[in-house]
Amino acid sequence: MVTVAAIFQKDPQVFPDPSGIQVAKLEELKPLTLFVSKEGIASYFQWLKYEYGFSEEKVKPYTFNSQPFLADKLSAMQGYVTSEPFAIEKAAKFKRGSSCWRIMASTPTPR
């Protein structure tokens, strides 16, 4: 899991990664298919594009359903740090501490 942004520390977003790739830096998410909501595209994804060169070509719609994400081993899905990891853990029977739950904190730098 990679923490993407915590806007004013009230909206902590993450990208869980079940692939075992062990993502440790945000830029390592670039080759993956990313499931991102419309709201995410309009907010933190703009920062990812500017700061790290992400492209919307690798983005698919996030629909609050983890199944497409779990089926695609080369993907990461946006999530709320206290919700999606728990739901995915239950659905896919992942255990905390496995490689898919690596966390890296990063917050946008004010310009």
Short mmCIF file of C-alpha atoms in Angstrom, two decimals, residues 6 26 43:
data_model
loop_
_atom_site.label_atom_id
_atom_site.label_comp_id
_atom_site.label_asym_id
_atom_site.label_seq_id
_atom_site.Cartn_x
_atom_site.Cartn_y
_atom_site.Cartn_z
CA ALA A 6 -3.47 13.37 3.16
CA LEU A 26 5.06 6.65 -5.62
CA SER A 43 -7.70 16.34 -6.94
#
